[in-house]
Short mmCIF file of C-alpha atoms and ligand atoms in Angstrom, two decimals:
data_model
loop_
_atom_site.label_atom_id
_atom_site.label_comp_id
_atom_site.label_asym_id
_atom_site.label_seq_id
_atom_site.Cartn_x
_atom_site.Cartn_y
_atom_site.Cartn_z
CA UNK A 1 0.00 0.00 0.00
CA UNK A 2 1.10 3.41 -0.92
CA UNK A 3 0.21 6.64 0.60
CA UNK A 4 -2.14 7.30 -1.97
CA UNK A 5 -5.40 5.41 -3.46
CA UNK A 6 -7.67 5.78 -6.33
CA UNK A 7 -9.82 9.07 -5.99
CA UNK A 8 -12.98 8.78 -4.28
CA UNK A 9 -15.72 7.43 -6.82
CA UNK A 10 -12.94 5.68 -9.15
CA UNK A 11 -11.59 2.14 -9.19
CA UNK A 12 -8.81 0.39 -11.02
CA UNK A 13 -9.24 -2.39 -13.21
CA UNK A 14 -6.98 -5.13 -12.63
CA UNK A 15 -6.04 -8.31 -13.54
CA UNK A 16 -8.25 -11.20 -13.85
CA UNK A 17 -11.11 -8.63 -13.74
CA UNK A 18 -10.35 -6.66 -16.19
CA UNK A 19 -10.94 -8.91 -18.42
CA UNK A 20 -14.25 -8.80 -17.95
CA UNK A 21 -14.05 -5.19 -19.02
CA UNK A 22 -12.42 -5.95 -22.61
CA UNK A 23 -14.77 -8.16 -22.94
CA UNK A 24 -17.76 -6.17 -22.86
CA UNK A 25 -15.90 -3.18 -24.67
CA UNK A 26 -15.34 -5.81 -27.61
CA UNK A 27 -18.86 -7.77 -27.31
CA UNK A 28 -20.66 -3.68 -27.37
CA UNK A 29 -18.25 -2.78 -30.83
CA UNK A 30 -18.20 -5.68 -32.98
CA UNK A 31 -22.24 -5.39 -33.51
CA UNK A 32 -21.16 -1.62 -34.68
CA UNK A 33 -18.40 -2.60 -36.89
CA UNK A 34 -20.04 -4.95 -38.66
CA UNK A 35 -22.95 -2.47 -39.34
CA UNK A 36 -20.66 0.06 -41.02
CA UNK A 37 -19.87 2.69 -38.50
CA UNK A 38 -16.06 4.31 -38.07
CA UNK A 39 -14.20 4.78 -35.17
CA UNK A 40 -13.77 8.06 -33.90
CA UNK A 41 -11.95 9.36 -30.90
CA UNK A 42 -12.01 13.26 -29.24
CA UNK A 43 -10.00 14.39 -26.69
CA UNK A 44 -11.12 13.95 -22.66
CA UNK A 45 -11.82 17.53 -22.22
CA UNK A 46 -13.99 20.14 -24.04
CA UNK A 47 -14.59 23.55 -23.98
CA UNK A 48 -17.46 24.09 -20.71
CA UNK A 49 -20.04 25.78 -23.25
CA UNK A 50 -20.43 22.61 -25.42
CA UNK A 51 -21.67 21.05 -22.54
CA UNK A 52 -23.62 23.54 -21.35
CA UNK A 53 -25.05 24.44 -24.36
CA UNK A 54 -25.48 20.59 -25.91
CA UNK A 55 -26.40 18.58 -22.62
CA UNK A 56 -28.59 21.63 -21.07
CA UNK A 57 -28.07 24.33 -18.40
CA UNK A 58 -30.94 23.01 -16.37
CA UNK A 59 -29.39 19.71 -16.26
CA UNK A 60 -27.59 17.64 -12.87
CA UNK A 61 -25.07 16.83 -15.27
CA UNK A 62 -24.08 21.12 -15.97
CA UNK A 63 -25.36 22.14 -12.81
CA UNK A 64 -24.24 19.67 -10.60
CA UNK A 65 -21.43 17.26 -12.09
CA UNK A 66 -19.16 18.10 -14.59
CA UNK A 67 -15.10 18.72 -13.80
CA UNK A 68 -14.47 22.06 -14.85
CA UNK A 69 -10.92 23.68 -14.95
CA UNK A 70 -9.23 26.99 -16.29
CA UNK A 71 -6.05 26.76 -17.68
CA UNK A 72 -3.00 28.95 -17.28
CA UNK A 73 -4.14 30.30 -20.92
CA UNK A 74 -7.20 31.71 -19.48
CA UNK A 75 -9.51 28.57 -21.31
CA UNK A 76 -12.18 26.90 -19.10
CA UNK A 77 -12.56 23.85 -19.58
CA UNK A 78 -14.35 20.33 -18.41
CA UNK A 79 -14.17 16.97 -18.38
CA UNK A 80 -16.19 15.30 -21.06
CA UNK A 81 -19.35 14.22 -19.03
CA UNK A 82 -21.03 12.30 -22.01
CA UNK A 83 -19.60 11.66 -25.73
CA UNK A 84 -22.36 12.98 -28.08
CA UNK A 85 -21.20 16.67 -28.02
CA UNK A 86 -18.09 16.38 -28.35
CA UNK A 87 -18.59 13.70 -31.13
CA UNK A 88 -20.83 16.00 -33.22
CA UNK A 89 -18.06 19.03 -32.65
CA UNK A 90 -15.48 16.96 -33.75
CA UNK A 91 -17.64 15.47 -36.57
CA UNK A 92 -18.89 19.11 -37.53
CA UNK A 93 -15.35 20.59 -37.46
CA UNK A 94 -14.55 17.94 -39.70
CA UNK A 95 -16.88 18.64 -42.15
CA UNK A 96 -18.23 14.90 -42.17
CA UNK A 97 -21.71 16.26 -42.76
CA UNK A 98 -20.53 17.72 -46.16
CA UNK A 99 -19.61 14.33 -47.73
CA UNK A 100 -22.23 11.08 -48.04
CA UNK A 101 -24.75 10.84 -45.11
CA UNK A 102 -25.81 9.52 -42.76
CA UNK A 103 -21.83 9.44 -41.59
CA UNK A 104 -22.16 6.57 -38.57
CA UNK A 105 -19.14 6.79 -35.80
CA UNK A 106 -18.79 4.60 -32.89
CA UNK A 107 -16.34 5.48 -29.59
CA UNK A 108 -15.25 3.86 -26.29
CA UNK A 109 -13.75 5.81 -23.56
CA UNK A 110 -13.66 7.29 -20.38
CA UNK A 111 -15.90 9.69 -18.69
CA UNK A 112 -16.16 11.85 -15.65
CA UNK A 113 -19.53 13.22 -13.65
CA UNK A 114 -18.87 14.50 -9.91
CA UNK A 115 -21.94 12.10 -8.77
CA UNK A 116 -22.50 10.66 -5.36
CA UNK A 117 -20.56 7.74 -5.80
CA UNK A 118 -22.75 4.40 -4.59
CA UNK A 119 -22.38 1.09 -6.13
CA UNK A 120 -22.86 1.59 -10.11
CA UNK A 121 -22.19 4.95 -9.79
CA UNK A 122 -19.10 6.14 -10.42
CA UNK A 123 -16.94 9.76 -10.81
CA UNK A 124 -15.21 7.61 -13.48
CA UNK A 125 -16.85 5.66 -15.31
CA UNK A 126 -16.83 4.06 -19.19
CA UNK A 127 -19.13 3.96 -22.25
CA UNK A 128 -18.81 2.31 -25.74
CA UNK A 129 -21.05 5.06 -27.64
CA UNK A 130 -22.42 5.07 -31.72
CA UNK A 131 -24.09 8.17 -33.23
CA UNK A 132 -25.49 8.36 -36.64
CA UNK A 133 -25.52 11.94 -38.28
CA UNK A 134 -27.45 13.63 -41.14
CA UNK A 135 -30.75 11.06 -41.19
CA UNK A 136 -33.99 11.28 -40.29
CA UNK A 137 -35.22 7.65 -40.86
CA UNK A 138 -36.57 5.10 -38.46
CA UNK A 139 -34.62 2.34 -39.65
CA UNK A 140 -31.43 4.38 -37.93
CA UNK A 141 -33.41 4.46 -34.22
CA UNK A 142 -34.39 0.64 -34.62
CA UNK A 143 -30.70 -0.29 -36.31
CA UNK A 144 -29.01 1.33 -33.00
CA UNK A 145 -31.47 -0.57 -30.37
CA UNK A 146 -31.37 -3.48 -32.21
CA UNK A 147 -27.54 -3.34 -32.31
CA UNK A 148 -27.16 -2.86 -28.40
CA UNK A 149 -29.86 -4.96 -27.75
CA UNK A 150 -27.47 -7.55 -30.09
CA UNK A 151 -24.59 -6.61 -28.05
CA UNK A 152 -26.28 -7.36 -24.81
CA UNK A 153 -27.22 -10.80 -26.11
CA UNK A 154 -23.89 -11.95 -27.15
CA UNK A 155 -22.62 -11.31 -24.15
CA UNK A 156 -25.71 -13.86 -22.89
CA UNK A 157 -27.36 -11.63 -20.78
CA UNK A 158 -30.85 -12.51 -20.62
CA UNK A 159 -32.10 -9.06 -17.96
CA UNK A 160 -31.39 -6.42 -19.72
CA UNK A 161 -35.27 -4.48 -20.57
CA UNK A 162 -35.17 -2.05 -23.34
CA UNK A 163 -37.69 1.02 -22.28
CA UNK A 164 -39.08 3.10 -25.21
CA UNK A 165 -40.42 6.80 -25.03
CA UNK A 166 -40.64 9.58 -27.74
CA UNK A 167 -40.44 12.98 -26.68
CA UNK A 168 -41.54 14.45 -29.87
CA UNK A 169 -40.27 17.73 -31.65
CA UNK A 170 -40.43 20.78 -31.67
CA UNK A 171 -43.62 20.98 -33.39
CA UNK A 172 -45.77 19.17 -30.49
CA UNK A 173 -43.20 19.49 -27.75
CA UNK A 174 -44.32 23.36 -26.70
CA UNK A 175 -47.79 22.34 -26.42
CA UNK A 176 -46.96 19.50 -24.24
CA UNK A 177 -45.00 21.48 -21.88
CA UNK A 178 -47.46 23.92 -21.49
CA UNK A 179 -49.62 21.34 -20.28
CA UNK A 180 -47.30 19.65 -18.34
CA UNK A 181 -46.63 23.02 -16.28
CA UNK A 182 -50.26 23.76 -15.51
CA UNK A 183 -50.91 20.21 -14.24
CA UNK A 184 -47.94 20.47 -11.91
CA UNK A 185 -48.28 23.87 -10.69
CA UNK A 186 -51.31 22.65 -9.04
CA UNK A 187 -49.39 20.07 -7.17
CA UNK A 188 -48.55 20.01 -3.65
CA UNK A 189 -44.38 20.20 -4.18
CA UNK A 190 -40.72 22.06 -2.31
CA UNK A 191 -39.20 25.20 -3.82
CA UNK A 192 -36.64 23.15 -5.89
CA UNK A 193 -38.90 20.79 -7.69
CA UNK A 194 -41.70 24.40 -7.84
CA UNK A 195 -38.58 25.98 -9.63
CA UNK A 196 -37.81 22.88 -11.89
CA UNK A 197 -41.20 22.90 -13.44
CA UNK A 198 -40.35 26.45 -14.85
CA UNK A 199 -37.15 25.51 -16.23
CA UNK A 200 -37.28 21.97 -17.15
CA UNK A 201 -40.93 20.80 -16.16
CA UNK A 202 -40.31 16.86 -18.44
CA UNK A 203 -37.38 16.41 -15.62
CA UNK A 204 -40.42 16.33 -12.54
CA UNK A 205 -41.86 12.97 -14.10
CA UNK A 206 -38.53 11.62 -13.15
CA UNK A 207 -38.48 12.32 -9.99
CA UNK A 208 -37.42 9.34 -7.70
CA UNK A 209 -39.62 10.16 -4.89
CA UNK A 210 -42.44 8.49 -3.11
CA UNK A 211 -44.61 11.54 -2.07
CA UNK A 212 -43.99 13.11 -6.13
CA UNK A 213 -44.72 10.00 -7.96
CA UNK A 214 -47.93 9.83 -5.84
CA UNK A 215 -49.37 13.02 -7.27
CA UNK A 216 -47.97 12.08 -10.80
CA UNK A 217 -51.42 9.98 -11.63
CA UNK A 218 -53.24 11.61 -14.12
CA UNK A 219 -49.81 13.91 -15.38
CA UNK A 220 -50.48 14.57 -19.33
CA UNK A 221 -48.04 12.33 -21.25
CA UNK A 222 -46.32 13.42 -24.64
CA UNK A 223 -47.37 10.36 -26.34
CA UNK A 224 -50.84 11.59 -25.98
CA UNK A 225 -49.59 15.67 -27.72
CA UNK A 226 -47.58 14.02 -30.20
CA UNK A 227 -48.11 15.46 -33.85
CA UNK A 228 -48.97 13.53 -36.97
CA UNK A 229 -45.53 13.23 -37.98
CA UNK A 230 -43.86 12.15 -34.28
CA UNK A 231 -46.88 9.89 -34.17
CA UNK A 232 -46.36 8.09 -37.65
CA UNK A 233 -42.54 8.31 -36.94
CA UNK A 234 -42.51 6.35 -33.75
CA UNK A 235 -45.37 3.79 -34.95
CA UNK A 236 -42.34 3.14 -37.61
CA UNK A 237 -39.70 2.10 -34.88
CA UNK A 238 -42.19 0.42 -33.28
CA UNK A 239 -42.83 -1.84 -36.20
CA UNK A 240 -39.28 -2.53 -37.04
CA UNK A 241 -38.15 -3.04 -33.68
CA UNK A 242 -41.01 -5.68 -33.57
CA UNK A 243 -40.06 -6.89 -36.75
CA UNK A 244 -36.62 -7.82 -35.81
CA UNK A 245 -37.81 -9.79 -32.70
CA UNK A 246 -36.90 -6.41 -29.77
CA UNK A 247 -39.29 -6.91 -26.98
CA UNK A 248 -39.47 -3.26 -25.79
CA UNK A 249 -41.52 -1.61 -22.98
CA UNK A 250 -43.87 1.42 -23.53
CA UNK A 251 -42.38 4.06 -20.73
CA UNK A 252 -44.67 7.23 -21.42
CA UNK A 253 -42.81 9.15 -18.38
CA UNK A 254 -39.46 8.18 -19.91
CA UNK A 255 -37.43 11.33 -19.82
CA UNK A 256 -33.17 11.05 -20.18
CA UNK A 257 -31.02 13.23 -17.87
CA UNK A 258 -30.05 15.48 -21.07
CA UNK A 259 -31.71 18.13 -22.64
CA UNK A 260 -30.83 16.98 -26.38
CA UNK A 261 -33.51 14.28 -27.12
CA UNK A 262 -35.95 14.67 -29.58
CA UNK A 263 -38.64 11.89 -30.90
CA UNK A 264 -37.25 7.96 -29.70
CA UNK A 265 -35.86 7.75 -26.41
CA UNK A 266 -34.78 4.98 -24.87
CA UNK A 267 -33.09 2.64 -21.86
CA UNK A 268 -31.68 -0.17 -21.42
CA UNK A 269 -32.15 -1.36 -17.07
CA UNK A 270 -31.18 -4.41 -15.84
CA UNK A 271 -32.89 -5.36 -12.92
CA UNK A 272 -30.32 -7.10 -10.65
CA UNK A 273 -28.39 -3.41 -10.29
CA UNK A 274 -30.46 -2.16 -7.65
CA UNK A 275 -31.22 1.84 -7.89
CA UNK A 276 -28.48 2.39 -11.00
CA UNK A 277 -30.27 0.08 -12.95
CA UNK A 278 -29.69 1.91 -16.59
CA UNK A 279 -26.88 -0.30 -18.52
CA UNK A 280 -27.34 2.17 -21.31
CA UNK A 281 -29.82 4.79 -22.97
CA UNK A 282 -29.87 7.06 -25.83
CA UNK A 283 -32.24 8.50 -28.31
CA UNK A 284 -32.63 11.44 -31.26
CA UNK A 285 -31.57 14.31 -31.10
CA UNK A 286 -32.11 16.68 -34.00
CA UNK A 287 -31.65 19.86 -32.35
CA UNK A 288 -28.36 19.47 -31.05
CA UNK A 289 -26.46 20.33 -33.92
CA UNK A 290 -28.17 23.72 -34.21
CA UNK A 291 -27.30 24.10 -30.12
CA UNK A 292 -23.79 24.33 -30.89
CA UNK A 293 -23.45 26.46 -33.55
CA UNK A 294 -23.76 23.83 -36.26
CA UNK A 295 -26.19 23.36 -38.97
CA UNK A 296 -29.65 21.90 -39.20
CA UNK A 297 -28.66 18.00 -38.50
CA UNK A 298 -30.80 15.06 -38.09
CA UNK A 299 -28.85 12.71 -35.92
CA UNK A 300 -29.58 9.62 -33.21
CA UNK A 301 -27.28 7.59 -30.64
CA UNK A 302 -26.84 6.21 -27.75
CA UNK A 303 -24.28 5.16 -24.88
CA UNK A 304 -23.80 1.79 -23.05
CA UNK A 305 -22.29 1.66 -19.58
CA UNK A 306 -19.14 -0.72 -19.27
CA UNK A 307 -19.06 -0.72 -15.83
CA UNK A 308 -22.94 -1.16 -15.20
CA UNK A 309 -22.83 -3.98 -18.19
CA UNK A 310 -19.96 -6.11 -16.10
CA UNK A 311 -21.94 -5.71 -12.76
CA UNK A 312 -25.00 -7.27 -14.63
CA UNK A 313 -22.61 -10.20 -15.83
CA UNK A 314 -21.95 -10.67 -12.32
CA UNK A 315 -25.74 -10.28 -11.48
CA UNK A 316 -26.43 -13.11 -13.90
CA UNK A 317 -23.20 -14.73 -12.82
CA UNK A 318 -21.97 -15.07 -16.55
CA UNK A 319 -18.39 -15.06 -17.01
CA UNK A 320 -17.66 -14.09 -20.52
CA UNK A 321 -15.44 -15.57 -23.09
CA UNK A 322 -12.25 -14.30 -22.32
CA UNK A 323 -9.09 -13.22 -24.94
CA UNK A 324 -6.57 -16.27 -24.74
CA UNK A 325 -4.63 -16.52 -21.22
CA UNK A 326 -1.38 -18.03 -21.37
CA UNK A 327 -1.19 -21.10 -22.93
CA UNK A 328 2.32 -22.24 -22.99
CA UNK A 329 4.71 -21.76 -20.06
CA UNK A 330 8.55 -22.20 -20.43
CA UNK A 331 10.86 -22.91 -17.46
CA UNK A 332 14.54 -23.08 -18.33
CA UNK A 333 17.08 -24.86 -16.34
CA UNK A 334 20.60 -23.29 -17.04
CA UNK A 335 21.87 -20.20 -18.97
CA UNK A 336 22.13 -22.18 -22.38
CA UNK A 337 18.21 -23.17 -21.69
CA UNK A 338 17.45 -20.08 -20.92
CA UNK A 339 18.47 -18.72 -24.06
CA UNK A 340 16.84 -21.66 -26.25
CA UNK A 341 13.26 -21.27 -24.38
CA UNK A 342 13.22 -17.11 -24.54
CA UNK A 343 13.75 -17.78 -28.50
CA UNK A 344 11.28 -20.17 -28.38
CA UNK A 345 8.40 -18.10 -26.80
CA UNK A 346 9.06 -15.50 -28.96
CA UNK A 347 8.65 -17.72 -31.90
CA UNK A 348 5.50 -18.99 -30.58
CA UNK A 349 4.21 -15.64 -29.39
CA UNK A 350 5.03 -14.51 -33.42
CA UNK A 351 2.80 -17.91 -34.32
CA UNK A 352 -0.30 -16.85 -32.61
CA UNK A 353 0.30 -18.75 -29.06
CA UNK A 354 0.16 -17.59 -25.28
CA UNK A 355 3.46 -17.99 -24.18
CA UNK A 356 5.31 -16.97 -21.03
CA UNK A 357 8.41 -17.38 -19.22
CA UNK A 358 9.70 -18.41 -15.64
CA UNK A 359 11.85 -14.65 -15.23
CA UNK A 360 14.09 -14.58 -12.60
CA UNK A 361 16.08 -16.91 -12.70
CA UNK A 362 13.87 -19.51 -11.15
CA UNK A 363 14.70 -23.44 -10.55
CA UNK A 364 12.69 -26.17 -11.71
CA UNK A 365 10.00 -26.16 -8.43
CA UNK A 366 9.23 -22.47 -8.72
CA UNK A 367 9.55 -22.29 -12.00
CA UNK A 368 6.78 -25.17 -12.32
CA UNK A 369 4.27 -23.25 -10.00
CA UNK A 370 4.85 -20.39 -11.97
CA UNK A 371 3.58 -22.28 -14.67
CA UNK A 372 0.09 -23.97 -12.62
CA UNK A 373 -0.61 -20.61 -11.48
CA UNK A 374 -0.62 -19.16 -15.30
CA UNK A 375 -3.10 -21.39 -16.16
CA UNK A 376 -1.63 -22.90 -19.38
CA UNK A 377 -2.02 -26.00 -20.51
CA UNK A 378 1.52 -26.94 -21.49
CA UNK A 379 5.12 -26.47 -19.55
CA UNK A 380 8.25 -26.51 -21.93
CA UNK A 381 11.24 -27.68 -19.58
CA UNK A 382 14.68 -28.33 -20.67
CA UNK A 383 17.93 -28.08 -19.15
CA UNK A 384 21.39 -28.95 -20.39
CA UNK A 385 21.15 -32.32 -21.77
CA UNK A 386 17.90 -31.81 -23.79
CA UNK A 387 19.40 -29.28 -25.69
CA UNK A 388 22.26 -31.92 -26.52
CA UNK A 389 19.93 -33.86 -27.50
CA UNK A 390 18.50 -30.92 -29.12
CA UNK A 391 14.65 -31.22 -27.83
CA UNK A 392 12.55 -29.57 -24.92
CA UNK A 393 10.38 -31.40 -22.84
CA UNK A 394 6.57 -30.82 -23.16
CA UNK A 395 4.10 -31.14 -20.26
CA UNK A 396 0.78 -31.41 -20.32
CA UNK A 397 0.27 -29.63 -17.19
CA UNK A 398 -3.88 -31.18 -16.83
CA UNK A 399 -2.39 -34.89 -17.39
CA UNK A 400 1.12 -34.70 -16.41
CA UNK A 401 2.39 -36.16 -19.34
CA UNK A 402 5.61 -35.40 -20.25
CA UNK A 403 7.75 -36.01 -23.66
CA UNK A 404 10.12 -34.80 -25.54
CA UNK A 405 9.92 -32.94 -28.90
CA UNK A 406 12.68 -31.61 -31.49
CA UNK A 407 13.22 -28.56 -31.70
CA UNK A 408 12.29 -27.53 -35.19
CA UNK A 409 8.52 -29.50 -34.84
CA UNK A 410 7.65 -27.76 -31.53
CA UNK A 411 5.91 -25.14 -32.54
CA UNK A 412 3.40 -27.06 -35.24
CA UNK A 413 3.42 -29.84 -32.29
CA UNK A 414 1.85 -27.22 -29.78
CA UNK A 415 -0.42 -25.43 -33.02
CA UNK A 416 -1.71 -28.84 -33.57
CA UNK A 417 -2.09 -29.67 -29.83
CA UNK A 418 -4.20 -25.67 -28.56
CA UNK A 419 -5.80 -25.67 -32.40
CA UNK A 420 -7.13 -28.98 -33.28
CA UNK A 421 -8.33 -28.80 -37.36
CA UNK A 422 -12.63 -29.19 -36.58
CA UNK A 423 -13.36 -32.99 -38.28
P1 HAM B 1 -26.41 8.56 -20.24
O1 HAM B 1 -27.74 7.90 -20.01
O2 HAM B 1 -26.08 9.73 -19.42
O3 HAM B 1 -26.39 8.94 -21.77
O4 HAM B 1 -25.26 7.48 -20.07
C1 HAM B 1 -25.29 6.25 -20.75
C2 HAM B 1 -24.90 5.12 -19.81
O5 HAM B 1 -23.64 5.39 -19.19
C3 HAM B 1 -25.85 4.92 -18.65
O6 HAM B 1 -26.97 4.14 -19.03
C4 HAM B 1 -24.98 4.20 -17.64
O7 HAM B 1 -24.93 2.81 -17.92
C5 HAM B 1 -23.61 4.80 -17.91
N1 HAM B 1 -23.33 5.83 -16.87
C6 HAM B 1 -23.71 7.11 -16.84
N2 HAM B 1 -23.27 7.73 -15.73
C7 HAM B 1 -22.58 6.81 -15.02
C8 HAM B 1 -21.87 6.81 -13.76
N3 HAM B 1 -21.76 7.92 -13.04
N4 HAM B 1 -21.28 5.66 -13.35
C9 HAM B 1 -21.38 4.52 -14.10
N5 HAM B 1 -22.01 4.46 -15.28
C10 HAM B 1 -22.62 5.58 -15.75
C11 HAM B 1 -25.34 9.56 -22.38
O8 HAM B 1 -24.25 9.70 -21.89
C12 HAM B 1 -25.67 10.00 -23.80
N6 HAM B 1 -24.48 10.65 -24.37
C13 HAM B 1 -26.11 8.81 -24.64
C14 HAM B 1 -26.41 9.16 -26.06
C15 HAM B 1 -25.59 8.98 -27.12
N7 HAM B 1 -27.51 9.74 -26.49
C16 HAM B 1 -27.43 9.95 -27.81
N8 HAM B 1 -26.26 9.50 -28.20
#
């Protein structure tokens, strides 16, 4: 133990368990790559406004959680809080929406939000994230749920409930709000959540609490102000979302925690998470690209939660298929050996194989619970006189069978051994 440890609300990911974390990174992207979107990275901080402009000044996240900083330059800036602002900057800046739409990027990274940290909730925390700019069409809402939804499956979770709103535009969405405000003025509520119905009245149908939720019955709901268009336009992702087998639930008082959405919006909760039970969420958001200065720019995504999506793995106690551990372990005995075998894993390392090496300068006994503890299915031992004889010894470290094998046929012995040709 040092003096120091990670900063309160943050964790390290470590060995074995952090496999679990590549795994899910990998299991959320390969759905996205195989659908045709790019890769696209932006830098960890932003300028404050984006935020503030793209997520919402009324929101917890600009109000309430985002790192800001100002540098010796005079620039204030924060730490990205979410990824679709800075993705559409960065998209925007690069001109992407001049060339052939809709341009589809996908990202995985870290993010920060100065949250009470509980379990699930993190100051650090990280999301695999797609966005599709420059469409208005459906298909692009039901291709991104049915994508996650995909990448949920693969990873054999079987809890994960996809939640379905629309908030509609800004045709129907004035009208609703209007409504919304003079049903809850009438309501029996504390300064704050008085003040929030001015500001950000969709927000109060979130609220968590008991005594709110209670006067809630009866609350207008947008899917009841929606126009013709929102109407026909859901009814569409509906269908297609049926179509491909989604089960989804209705959720007429789903709101997100960002200003930006417009039309679909949607969550992903898994059940066995207790009160952070949203293992991803996203939605449309049309407007957004006009919030920051861009132009007019149809455009949809969403965000899954890493961290959230390994705690439901451990909910369901899945462990998921893992990258390759070690496979091969080599413990020399002698300088000369030690020289042949660090050759050797190299070689197999350059054929595709797990290899490692006893370091150190071990003997034979530590050198052979090096190799247990690695978990690999074969030891390579040799010492002096197999080199003479110019072979290594190879152990099956399950059986304990032990022979020896030339040189120049090891490595197809052990490809043919860890890769069997399917019959
Ligand atoms: P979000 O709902 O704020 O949406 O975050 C997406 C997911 O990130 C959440 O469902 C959750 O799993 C995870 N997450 C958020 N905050 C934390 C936290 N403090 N600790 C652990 N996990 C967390 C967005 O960020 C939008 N940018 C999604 C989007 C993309 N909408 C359109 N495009």
């Amino acid at each position: 133990m040092s003096t120091f440890s990670a900063p309160r609300g943050t964790y390290d990911l470590i060995p074995p368990d952090s496999a679990d974390f590549l795994a899910v990174r990998e299991a959320m992207a390969a759905p996205l790559r195989r659908a045709g979107y790019g890769y696209i990275e932006t830098p960890g901080f932003e300028q404050v406004e984006l935020f503030s402009r793209g997520v919402g000044e009324s929101t917890d996240i600009v109000t309430k959680e985002m790192y800001t900083l100002t540098t010796k330059g005079g620039d204030r800036l924060a730490l990205r809080p979410e990824g679709t602002a800075s993705v559409l900057r960065a998209a925007l800046e690069a001109n992407l929406h001049r060339g052939a739409l809709p341009v589809k990027l996908w990202y995985s990274g870290s993010y920060y939000r100065y949250e009470r940290p509980q379990a699930g909730r993190y100051r650090h925390f990280s999301q695999v994230g797609a966005e599709v700019l420059g469409a208005e069409d459906p298909a692009l809402d039901a291709e991104l749920i049915i994508l996650a939804a995909d990448a949920y499956a693969s990873l054999g979770l079987t809890g994960v409930r996809l939640l379905l709103n629309s908030l509609g535009d800004r045709e129907c969405r004035p009208g609703y709000r209007t409504a919304l405000q003079d049903f809850l003025r009438g309501l029996d509520l504390d300064e704050d959540t008085r003040r929030r119905i001015e500001v950000n009245p969709l927000r109060v149908l979130d609220d968590k609490r008991e005594a709110v939720q209670r006067q809630l019955t009866g609350a207008p709901l947008m899917r009841d102000h929606l126009c013709e268009a929102c109407k026909e336009y859901h009814e569409q992702v509906r269908e297609l979302l049926t179509g491909a087998g989604i089960t989804f639930e209705d959720d007429p008082k789903l709101v997100r925690g960002l200003d930006y959405y417009t039309r679909t919006t949607f969550e992903f909760v898994h059940d066995g998470l207790g009160s952070q039970s949203a293992v991803g969420g996203g939605g449309r958001y049309d407007g957004l690209s006009e919030m920051i200065g861009g132009p007019a720019l149809p455009a949809v995504g969403w965000a899954l939660g890493v961290d959230r999506t390994v705690l439901a793995l451990r909910a369901e106690k899945i462990a998921p298929d893992l990258p390759r551990g070690t496979e091969v372990f080599a413990v020399p005995l002698g300088e000369d050996a030690r020289r042949a075998l660090f050759a050797l894993v190299t070689e197999l390392r350059r054929a595709g194989v797990a290899a490692d090496f006893a370091y150190g300068g071990k003997g034979m006994k530590n050198g052979m619970k090096s190799a247990d503890r690695s978990g690999a299915r074969f030891a390579l031992v040799a010492g002096e006189r197999d080199l003479a004889e110019g072979t290594v010894q190879l152990k099956d470290l399950a059986s304990g069978e032990q022979s020896p094998v030339g040189l120049g046929a090891l490595v197809g012995t052990l490809l043919a051994a860890l890769r069997p040709e399917p019959s």
